[in-house]
PDB file of C-alpha atoms in Angstrom:
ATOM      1  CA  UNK A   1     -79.665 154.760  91.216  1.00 96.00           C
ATOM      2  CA  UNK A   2     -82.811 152.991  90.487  1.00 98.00           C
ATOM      3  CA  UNK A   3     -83.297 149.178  89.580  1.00 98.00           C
ATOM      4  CA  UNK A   4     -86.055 147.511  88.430  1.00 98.00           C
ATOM      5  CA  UNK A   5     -85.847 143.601  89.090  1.00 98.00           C
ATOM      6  CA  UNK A   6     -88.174 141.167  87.380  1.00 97.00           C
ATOM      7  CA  UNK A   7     -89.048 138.105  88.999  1.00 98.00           C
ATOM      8  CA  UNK A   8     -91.074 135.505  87.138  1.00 96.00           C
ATOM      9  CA  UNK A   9     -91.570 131.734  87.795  1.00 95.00           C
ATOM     10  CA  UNK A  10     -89.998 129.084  85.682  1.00 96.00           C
ATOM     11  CA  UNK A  11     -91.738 128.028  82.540  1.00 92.00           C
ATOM     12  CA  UNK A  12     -92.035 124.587  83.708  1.00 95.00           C
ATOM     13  CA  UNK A  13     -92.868 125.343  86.946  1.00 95.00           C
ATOM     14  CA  UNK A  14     -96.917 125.435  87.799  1.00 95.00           C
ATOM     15  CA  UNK A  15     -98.204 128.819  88.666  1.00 96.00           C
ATOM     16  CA  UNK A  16    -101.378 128.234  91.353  1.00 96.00           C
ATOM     17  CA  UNK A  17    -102.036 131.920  91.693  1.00 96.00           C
ATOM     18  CA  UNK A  18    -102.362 132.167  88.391  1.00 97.00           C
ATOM     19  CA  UNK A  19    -104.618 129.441  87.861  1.00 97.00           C
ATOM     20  CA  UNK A  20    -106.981 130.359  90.620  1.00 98.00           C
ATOM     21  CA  UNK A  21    -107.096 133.973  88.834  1.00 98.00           C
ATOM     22  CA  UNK A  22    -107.814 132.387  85.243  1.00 98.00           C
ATOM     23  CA  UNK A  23    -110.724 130.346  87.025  1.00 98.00           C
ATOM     24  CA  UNK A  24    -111.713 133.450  88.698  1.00 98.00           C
ATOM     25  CA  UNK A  25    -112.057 135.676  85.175  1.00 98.00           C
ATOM     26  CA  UNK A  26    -113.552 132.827  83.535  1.00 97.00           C
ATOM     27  CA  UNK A  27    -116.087 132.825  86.729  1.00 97.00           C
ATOM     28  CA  UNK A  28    -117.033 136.164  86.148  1.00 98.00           C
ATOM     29  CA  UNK A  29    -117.316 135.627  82.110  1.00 98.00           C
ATOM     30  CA  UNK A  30    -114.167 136.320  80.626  1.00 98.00           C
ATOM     31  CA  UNK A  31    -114.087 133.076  78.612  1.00 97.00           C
ATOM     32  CA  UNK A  32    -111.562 134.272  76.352  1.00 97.00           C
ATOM     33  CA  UNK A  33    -108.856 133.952  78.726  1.00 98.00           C
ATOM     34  CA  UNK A  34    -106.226 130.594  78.713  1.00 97.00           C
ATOM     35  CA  UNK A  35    -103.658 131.455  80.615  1.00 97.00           C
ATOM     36  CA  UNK A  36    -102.197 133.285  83.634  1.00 98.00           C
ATOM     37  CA  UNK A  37     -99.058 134.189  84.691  1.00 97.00           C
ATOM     38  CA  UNK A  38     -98.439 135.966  87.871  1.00 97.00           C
ATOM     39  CA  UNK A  39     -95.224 137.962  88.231  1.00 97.00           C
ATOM     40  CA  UNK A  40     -93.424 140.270  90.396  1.00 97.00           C
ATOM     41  CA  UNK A  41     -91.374 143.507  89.589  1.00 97.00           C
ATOM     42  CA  UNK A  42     -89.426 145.113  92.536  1.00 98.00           C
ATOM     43  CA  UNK A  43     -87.553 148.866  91.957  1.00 97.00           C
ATOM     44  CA  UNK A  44     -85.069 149.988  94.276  1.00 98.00           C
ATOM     45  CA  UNK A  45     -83.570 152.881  94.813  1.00 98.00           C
ATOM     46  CA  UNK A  46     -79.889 152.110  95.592  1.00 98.00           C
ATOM     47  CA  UNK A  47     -76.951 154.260  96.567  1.00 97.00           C
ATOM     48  CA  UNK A  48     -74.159 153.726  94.872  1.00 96.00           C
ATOM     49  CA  UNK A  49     -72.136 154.793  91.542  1.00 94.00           C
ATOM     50  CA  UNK A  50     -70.682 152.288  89.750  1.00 96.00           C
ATOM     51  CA  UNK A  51     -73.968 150.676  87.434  1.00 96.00           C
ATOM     52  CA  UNK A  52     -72.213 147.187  87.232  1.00 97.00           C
ATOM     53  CA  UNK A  53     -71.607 146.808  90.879  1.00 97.00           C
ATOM     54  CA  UNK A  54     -74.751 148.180  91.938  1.00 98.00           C
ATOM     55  CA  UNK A  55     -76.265 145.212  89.313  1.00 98.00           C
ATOM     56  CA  UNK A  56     -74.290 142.932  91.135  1.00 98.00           C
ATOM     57  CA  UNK A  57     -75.039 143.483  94.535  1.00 98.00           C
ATOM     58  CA  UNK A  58     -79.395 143.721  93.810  1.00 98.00           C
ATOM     59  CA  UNK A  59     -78.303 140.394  92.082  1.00 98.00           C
ATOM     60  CA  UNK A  60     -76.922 138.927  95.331  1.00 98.00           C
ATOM     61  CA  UNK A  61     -80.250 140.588  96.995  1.00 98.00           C
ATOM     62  CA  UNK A  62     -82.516 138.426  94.916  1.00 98.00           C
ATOM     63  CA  UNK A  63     -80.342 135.528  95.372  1.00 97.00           C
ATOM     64  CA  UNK A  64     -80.253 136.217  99.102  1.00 97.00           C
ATOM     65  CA  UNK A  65     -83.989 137.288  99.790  1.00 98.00           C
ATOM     66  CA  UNK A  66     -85.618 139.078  96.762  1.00 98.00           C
ATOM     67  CA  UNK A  67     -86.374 135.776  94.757  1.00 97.00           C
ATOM     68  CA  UNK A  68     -86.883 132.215  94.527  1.00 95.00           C
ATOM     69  CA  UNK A  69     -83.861 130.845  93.017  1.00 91.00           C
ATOM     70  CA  UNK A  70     -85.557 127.160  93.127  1.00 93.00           C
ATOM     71  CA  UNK A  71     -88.826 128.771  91.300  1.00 95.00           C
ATOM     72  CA  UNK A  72     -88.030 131.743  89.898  1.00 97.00           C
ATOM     73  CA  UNK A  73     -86.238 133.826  87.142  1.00 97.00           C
ATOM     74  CA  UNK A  74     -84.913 137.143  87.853  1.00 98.00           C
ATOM     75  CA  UNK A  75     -83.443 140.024  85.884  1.00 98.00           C
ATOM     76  CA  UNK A  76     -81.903 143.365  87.246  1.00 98.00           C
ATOM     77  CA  UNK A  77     -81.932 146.440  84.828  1.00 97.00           C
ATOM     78  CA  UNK A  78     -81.067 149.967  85.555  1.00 97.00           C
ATOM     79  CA  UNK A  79     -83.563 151.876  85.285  1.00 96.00           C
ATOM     80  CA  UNK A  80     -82.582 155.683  86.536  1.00 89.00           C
TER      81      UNK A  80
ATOM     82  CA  UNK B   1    -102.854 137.167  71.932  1.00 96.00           C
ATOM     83  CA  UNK B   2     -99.792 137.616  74.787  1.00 98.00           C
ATOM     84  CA  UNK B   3    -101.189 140.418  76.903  1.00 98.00           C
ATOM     85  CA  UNK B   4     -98.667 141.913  79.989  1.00 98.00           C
ATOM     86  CA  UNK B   5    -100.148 143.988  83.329  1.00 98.00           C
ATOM     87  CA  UNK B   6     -98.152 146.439  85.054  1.00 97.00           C
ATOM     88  CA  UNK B   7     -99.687 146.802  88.147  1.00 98.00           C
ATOM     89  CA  UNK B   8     -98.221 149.680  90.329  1.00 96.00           C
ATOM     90  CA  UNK B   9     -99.508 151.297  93.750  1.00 95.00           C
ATOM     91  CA  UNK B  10    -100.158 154.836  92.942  1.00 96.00           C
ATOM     92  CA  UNK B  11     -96.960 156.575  94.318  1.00 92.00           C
ATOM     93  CA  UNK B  12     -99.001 158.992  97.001  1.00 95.00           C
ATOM     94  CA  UNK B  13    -100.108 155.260  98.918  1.00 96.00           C
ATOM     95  CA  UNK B  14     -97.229 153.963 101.292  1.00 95.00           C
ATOM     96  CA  UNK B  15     -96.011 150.125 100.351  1.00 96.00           C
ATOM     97  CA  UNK B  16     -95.666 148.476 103.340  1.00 96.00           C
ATOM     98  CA  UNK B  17     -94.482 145.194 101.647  1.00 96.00           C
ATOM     99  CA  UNK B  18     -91.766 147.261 100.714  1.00 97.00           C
ATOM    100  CA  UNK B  19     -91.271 148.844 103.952  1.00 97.00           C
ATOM    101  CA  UNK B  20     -91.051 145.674 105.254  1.00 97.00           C
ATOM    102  CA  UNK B  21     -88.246 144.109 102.228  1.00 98.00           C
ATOM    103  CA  UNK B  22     -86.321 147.196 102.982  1.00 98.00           C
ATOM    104  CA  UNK B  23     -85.847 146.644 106.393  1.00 97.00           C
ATOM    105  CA  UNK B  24     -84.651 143.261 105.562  1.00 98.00           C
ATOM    106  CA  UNK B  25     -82.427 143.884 103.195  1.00 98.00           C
ATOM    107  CA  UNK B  26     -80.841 146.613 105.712  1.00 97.00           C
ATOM    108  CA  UNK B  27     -80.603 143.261 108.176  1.00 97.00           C
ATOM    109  CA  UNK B  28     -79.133 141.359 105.581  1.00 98.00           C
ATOM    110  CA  UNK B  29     -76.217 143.807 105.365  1.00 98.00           C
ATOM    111  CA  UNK B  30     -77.369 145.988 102.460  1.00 98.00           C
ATOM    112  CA  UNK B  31     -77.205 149.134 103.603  1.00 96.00           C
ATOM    113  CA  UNK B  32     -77.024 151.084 100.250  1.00 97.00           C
ATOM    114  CA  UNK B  33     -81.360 150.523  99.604  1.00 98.00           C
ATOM    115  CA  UNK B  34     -82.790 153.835  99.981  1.00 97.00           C
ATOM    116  CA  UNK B  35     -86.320 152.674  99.138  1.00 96.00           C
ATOM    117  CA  UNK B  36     -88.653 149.216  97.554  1.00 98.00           C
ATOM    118  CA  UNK B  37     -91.375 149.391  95.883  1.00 97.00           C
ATOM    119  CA  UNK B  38     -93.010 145.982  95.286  1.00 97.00           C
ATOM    120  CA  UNK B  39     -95.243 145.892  92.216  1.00 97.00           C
ATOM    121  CA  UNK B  40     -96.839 143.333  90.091  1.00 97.00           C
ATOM    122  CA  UNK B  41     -96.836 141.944  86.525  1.00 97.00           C
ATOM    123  CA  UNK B  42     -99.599 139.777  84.650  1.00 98.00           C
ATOM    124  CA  UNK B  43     -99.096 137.993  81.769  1.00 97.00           C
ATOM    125  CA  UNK B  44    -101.862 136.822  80.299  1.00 98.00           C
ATOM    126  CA  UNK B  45    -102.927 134.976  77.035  1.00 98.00           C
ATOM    127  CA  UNK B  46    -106.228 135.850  75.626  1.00 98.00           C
ATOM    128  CA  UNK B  47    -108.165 134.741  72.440  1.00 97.00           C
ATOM    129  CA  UNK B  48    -109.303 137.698  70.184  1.00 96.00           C
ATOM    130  CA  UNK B  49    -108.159 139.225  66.972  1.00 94.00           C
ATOM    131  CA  UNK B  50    -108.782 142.856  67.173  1.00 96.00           C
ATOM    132  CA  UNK B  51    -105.599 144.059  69.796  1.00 96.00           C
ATOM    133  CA  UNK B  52    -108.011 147.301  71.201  1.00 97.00           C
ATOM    134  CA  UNK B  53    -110.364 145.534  71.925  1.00 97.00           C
ATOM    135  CA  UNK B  54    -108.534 142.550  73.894  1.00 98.00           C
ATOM    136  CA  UNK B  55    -107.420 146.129  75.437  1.00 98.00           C
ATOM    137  CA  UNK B  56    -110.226 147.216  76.254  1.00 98.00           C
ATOM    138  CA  UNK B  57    -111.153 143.323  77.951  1.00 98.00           C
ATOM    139  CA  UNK B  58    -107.976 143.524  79.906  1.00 98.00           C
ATOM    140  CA  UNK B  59    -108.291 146.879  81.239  1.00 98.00           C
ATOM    141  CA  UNK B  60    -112.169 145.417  82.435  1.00 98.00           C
ATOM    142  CA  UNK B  61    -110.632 142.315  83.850  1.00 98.00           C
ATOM    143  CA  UNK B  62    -108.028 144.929  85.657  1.00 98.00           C
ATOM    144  CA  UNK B  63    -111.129 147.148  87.273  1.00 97.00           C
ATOM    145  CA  UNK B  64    -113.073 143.927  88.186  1.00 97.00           C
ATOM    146  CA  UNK B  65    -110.700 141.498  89.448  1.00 98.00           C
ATOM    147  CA  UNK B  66    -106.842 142.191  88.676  1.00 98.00           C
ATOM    148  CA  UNK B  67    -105.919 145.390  90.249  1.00 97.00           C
ATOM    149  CA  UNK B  68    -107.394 147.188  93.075  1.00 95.00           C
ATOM    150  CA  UNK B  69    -108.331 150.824  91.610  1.00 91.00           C
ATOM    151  CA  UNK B  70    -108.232 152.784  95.036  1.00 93.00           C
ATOM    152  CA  UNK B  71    -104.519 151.938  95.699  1.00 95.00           C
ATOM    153  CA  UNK B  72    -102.854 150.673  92.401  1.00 97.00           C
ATOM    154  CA  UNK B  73    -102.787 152.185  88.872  1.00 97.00           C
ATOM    155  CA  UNK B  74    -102.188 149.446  85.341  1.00 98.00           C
ATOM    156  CA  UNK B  75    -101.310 149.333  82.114  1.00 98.00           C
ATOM    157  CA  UNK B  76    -102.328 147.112  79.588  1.00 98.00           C
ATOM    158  CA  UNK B  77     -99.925 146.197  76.531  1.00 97.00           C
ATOM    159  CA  UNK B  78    -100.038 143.842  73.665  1.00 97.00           C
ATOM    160  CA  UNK B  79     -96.923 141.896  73.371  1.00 96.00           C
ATOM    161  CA  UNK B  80     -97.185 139.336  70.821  1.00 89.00           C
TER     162      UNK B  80
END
């Protein structure tokens, strides 16, 4: 089966990467940019059958390892 | 204008990150991941009324500074 997570930071929370990269395109004249957001997206392919069980254990992945519960967001889909 | 990123490696070029997630995940007890791909998403906000050609801007800040064209393929879409 394959599952697509998405992983983004908090709203609220400050994004440093994706500062550094706005500074970065505005360096090299992109002027029009004002804001960057840097996310993650992670597919898996997992064995398994049953869709809402396989959701559930990717979710206990991303609370285990895949993501930043303190920081981050994250969202498991089926995908395939 | 709410611009998103996909940024993917090209699916010929291993993903060692991935390798590497895998492997941990295996550690942790999940045995069922047959494969991780780690990829990337960019959300960016951009001023500009005409949507092709904030595009067209994007898809330049992707070949300059946001993606790395050798390894990684990306898509640029208009979301709002």
């Amino acid at each position: 089966m394959k599952v697509r997570v998405h992983i983004e930071r908090r709203p609220e929370i400050a994004d440093p990467e994706g500062s550094t990269v706005a500074r970065a395109l505005s360096d090299l004249g992109f002027d029009e940019v004002a804001g960057v957001r840097m996310n993650r997206v992670i597919d898996l392919e997992v064995e398994g059958d049953d869709p809402e069980q396989v959701k559930a254990r990717v979710a206990e992945m991303c609370r285990q390892l895949l993501a930043n519960p303190v920081l981050e967001d994250f969202e498991v889909e089926i995908v395939g």
